[in-house]
Short mmCIF file of C-alpha atoms in Angstrom, two decimals:
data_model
loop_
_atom_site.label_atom_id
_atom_site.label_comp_id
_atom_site.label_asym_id
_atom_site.label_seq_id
_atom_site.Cartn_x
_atom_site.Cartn_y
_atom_site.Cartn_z
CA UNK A 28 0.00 0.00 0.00
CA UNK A 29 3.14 2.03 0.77
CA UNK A 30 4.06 1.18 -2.77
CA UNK A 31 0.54 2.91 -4.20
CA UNK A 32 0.97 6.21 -1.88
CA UNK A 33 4.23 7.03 -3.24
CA UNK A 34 2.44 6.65 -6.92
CA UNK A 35 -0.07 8.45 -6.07
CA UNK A 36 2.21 11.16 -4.74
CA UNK A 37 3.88 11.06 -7.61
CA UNK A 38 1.13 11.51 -10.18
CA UNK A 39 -0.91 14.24 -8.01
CA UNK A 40 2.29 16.08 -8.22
CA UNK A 41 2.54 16.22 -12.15
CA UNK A 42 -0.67 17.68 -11.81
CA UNK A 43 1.10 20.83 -10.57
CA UNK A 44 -1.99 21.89 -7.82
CA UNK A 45 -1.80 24.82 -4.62
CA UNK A 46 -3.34 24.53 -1.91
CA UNK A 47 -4.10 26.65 1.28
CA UNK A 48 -4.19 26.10 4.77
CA UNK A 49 -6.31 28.16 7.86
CA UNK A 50 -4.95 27.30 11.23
CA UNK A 51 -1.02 26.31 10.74
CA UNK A 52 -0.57 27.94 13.97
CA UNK A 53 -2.36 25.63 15.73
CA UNK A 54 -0.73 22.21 16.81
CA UNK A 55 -2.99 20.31 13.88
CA UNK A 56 -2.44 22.75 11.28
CA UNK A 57 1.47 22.93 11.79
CA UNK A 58 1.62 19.24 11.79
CA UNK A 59 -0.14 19.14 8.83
CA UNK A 60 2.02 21.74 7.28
CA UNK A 61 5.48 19.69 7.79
CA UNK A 62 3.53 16.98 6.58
CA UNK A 63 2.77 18.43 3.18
CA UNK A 64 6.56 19.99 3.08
CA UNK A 65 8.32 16.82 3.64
CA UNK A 66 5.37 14.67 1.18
CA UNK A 67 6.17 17.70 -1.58
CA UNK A 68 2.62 17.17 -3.00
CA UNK A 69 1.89 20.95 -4.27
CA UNK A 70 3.31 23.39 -6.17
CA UNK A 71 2.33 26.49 -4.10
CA UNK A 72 1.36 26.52 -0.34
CA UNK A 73 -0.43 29.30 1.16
CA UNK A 74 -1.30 29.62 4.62
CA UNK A 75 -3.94 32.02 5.51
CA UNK A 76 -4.36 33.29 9.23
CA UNK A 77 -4.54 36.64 11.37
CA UNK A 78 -0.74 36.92 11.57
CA UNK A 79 2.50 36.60 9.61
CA UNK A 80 4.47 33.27 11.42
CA UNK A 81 8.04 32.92 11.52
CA UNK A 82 9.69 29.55 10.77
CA UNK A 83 13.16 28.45 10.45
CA UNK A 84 14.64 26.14 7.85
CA UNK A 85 14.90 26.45 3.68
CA UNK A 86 11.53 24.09 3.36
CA UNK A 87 9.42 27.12 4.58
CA UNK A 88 11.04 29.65 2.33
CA UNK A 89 8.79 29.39 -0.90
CA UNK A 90 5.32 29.62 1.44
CA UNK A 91 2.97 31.90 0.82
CA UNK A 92 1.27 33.97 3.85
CA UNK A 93 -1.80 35.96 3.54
CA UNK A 94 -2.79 37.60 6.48
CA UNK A 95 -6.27 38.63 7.06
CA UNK A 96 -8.69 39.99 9.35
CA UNK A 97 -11.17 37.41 9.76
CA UNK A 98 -14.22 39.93 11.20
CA UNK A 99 -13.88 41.79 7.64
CA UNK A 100 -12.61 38.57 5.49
CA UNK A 101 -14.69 40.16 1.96
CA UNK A 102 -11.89 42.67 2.06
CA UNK A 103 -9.32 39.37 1.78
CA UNK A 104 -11.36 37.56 -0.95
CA UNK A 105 -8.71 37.74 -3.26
CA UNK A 106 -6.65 35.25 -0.68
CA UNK A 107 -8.87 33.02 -1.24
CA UNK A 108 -8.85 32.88 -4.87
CA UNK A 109 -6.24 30.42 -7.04
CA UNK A 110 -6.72 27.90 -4.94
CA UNK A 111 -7.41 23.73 -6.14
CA UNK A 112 -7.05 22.04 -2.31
CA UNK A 113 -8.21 24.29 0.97
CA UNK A 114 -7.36 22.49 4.26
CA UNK A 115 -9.04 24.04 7.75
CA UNK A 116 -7.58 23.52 10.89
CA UNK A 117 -9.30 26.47 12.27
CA UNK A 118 -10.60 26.50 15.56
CA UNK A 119 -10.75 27.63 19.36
CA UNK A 120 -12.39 26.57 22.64
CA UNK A 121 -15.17 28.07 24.80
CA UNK A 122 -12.92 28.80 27.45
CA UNK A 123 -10.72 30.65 25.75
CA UNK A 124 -13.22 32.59 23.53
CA UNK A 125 -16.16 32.46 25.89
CA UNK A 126 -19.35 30.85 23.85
CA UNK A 127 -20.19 33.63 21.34
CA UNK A 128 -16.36 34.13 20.44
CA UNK A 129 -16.38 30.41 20.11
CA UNK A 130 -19.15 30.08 17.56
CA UNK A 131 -18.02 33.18 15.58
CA UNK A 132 -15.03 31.27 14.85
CA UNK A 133 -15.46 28.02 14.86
CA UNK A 134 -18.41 28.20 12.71
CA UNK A 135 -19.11 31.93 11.10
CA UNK A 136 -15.26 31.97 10.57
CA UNK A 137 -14.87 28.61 9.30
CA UNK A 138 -17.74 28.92 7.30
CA UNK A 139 -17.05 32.25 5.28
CA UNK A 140 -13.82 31.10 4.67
CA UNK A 141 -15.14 27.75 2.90
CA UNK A 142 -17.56 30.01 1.09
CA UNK A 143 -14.90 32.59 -0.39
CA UNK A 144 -12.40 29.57 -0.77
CA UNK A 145 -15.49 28.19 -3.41
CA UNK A 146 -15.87 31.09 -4.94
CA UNK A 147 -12.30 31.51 -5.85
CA UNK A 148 -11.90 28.01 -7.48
CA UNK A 149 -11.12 25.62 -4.96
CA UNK A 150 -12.40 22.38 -5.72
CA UNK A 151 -11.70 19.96 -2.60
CA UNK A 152 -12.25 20.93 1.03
CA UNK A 153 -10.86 19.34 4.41
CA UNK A 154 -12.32 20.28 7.11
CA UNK A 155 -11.12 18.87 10.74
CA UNK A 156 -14.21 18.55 12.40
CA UNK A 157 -14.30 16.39 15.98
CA UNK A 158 -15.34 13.50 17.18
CA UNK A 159 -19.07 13.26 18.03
CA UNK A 160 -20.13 16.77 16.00
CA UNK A 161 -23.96 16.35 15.29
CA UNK A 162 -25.63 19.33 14.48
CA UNK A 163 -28.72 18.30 16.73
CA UNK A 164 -26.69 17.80 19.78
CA UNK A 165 -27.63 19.70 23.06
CA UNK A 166 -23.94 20.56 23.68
CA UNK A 167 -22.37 23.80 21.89
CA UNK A 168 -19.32 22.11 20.82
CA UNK A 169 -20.80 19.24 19.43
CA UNK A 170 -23.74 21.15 18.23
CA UNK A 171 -21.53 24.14 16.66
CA UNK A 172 -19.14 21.37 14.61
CA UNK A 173 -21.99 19.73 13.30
CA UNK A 174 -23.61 22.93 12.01
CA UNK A 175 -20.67 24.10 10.38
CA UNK A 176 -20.10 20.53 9.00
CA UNK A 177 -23.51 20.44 6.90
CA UNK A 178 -23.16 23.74 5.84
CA UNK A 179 -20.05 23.90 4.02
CA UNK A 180 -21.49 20.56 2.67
CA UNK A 181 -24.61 22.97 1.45
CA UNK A 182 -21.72 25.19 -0.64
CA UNK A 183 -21.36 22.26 -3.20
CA UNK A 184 -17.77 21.52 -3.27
CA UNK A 185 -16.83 18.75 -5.60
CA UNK A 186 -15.14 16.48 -3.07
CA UNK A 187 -15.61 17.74 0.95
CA UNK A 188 -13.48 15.45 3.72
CA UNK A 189 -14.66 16.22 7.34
CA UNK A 190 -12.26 14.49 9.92
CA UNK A 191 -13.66 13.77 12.93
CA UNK A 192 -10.90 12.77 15.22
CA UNK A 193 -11.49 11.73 19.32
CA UNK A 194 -8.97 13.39 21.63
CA UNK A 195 -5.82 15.12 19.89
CA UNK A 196 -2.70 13.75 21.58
CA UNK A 197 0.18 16.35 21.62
CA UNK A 198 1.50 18.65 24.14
CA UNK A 199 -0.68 22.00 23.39
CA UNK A 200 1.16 25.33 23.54
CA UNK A 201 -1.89 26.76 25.43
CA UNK A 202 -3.89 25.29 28.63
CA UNK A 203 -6.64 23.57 28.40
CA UNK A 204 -7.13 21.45 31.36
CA UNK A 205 -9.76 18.67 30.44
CA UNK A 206 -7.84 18.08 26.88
CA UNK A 207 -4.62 17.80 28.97
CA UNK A 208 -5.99 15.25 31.75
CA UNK A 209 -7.59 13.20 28.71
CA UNK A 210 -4.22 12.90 26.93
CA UNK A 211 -2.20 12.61 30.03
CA UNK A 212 -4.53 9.41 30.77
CA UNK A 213 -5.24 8.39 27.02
CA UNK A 214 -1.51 8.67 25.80
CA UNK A 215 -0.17 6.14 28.38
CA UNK A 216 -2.45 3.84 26.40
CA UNK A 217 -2.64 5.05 22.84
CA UNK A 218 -1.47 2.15 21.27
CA UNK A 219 -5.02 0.40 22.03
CA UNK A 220 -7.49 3.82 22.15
CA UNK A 221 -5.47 5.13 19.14
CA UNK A 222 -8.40 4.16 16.61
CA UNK A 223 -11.52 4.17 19.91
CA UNK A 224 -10.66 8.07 21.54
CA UNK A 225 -7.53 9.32 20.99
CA UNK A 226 -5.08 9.67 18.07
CA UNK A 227 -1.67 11.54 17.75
CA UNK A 228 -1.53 14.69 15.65
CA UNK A 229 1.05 13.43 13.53
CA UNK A 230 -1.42 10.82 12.70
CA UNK A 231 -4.23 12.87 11.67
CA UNK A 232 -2.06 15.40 9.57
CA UNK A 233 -0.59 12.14 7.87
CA UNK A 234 -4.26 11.04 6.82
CA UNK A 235 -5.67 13.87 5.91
CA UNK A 236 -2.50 14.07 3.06
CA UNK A 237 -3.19 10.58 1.90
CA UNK A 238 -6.85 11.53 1.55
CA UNK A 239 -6.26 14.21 -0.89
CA UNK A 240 -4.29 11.94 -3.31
CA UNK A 241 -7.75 9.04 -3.35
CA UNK A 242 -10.37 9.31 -5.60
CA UNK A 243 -13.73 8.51 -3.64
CA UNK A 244 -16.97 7.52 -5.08
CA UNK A 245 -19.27 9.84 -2.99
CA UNK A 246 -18.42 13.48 -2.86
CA UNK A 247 -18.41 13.94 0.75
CA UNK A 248 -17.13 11.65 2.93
CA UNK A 249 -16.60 12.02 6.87
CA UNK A 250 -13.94 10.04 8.30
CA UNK A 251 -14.66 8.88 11.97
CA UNK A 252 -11.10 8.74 14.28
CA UNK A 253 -10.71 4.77 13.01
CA UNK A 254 -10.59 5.77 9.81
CA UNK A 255 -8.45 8.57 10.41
CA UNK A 256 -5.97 6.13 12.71
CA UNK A 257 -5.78 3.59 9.38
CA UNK A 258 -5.21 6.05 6.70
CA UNK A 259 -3.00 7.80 9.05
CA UNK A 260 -0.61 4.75 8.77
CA UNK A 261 -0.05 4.73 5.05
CA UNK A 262 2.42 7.00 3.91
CA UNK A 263 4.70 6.83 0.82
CA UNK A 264 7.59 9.05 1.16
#
């Protein structure tokens, strides 16, 4: 199967594609980044965010960064536009944001950015979702993942991946307490909950590469965290 990645790699590259990324300063997103670096899959990476990031090392130097305000993100349209692949790793907690800060970006955000990413071109959307989003679901979270889920799905992209992974194991740069005791208690067994309720980063950045390079049947597809834990395992570097 290794064997058929690195083909695949090879022939998606020929067909000389950019793509853009919202959220590489988040633990997910920069995996995900160094994951499409070192995989060399696209001509042109652009990473789209609030602020300019600094990285070291010569793989970073042909990125692209667009840097936009994301309460006024019609005035930024046109870094939207040019775009085949659009990943979204965008996201933040009600703690942090409080509740209405947390929907604002998690789903009006998220979702304007899918909308201008359509209407400049792009073709195929990943969205990382979470575990358990249902847009019926009496908890925000849940509730506010699942509405953004279906409505991006409403925009009519011509292949849409939602990832829905359980708990994200890495060491976040910011607290959050509950995530922390869940991966402090999940890690020390991840090689059994890996595909149940928790998977590494590194894992789900892996898969959600892989993904782009297969040719599914249905248009939209949403990959629960065992799916994500097997296609995170195939790589063909």
């Amino acid at each position: 199967m290794a064997e058929d990645m690195k083909t695949l790699e090879e022939n998606f590259r020929q067909q000389n594609k950019s793509c853009f990324i919202l959220g590489a300063s988040g633990e997910t997103g920069r995996m995900l980044l160094q994951e499409l670096l070192e995989r060399n899959i696209f001509s042109k990476i652009t990473l789209i965010g609030r602020r300019q990031l600094t990285f070291e090392g010569k793989e970073y130097e042909k990125l692209v960064q667009e840097v936009v305000d994301f309460e006024k993100l019609d005035d930024s349209a046109a870094a939207f536009q040019g775009h085949d692949v659009g990943y979204c790793c965008l996201g933040t907690t009600r703690a942090k944001a409080g509740a209405e800060g947390f929907v604002r970006v998690d789903h009006d955000y998220v979702l304007k950015s899918a909308e201008l990413a359509k209407t400049g071109g792009c073709t195929h959307y990943h969205l990382l979702s979470s575990r358990g989003a249902d847009k019926t679901s009496n908890f925000l979270y849940l509730k506010v993942k699942g509405q953004v889920e279906a409505d991006i799905e409403a925009l009519g992209f011509d292949r849409y991946a939602i990832y829905r992974p359980g708990v994200l194991l890495v060491d976040r740069q910011e607290s959050r307490p509950a995530e922390w005791l869940a991966r402090k208690f999940l890690g020390a067994f991840s090689s059994v909950c890996s595909t149940s309720m928790a998977i590494p980063i590194q894992v789900v950045a892996k898969a959600m590469v892989s993904n782009t390079l297969l040719q599914p049947e249905q248009k939209t597809e949403i990959l629960e965290n065992k799916n994500i834990a097997s296609l995170g395992k195939i790589e063909g570097k």
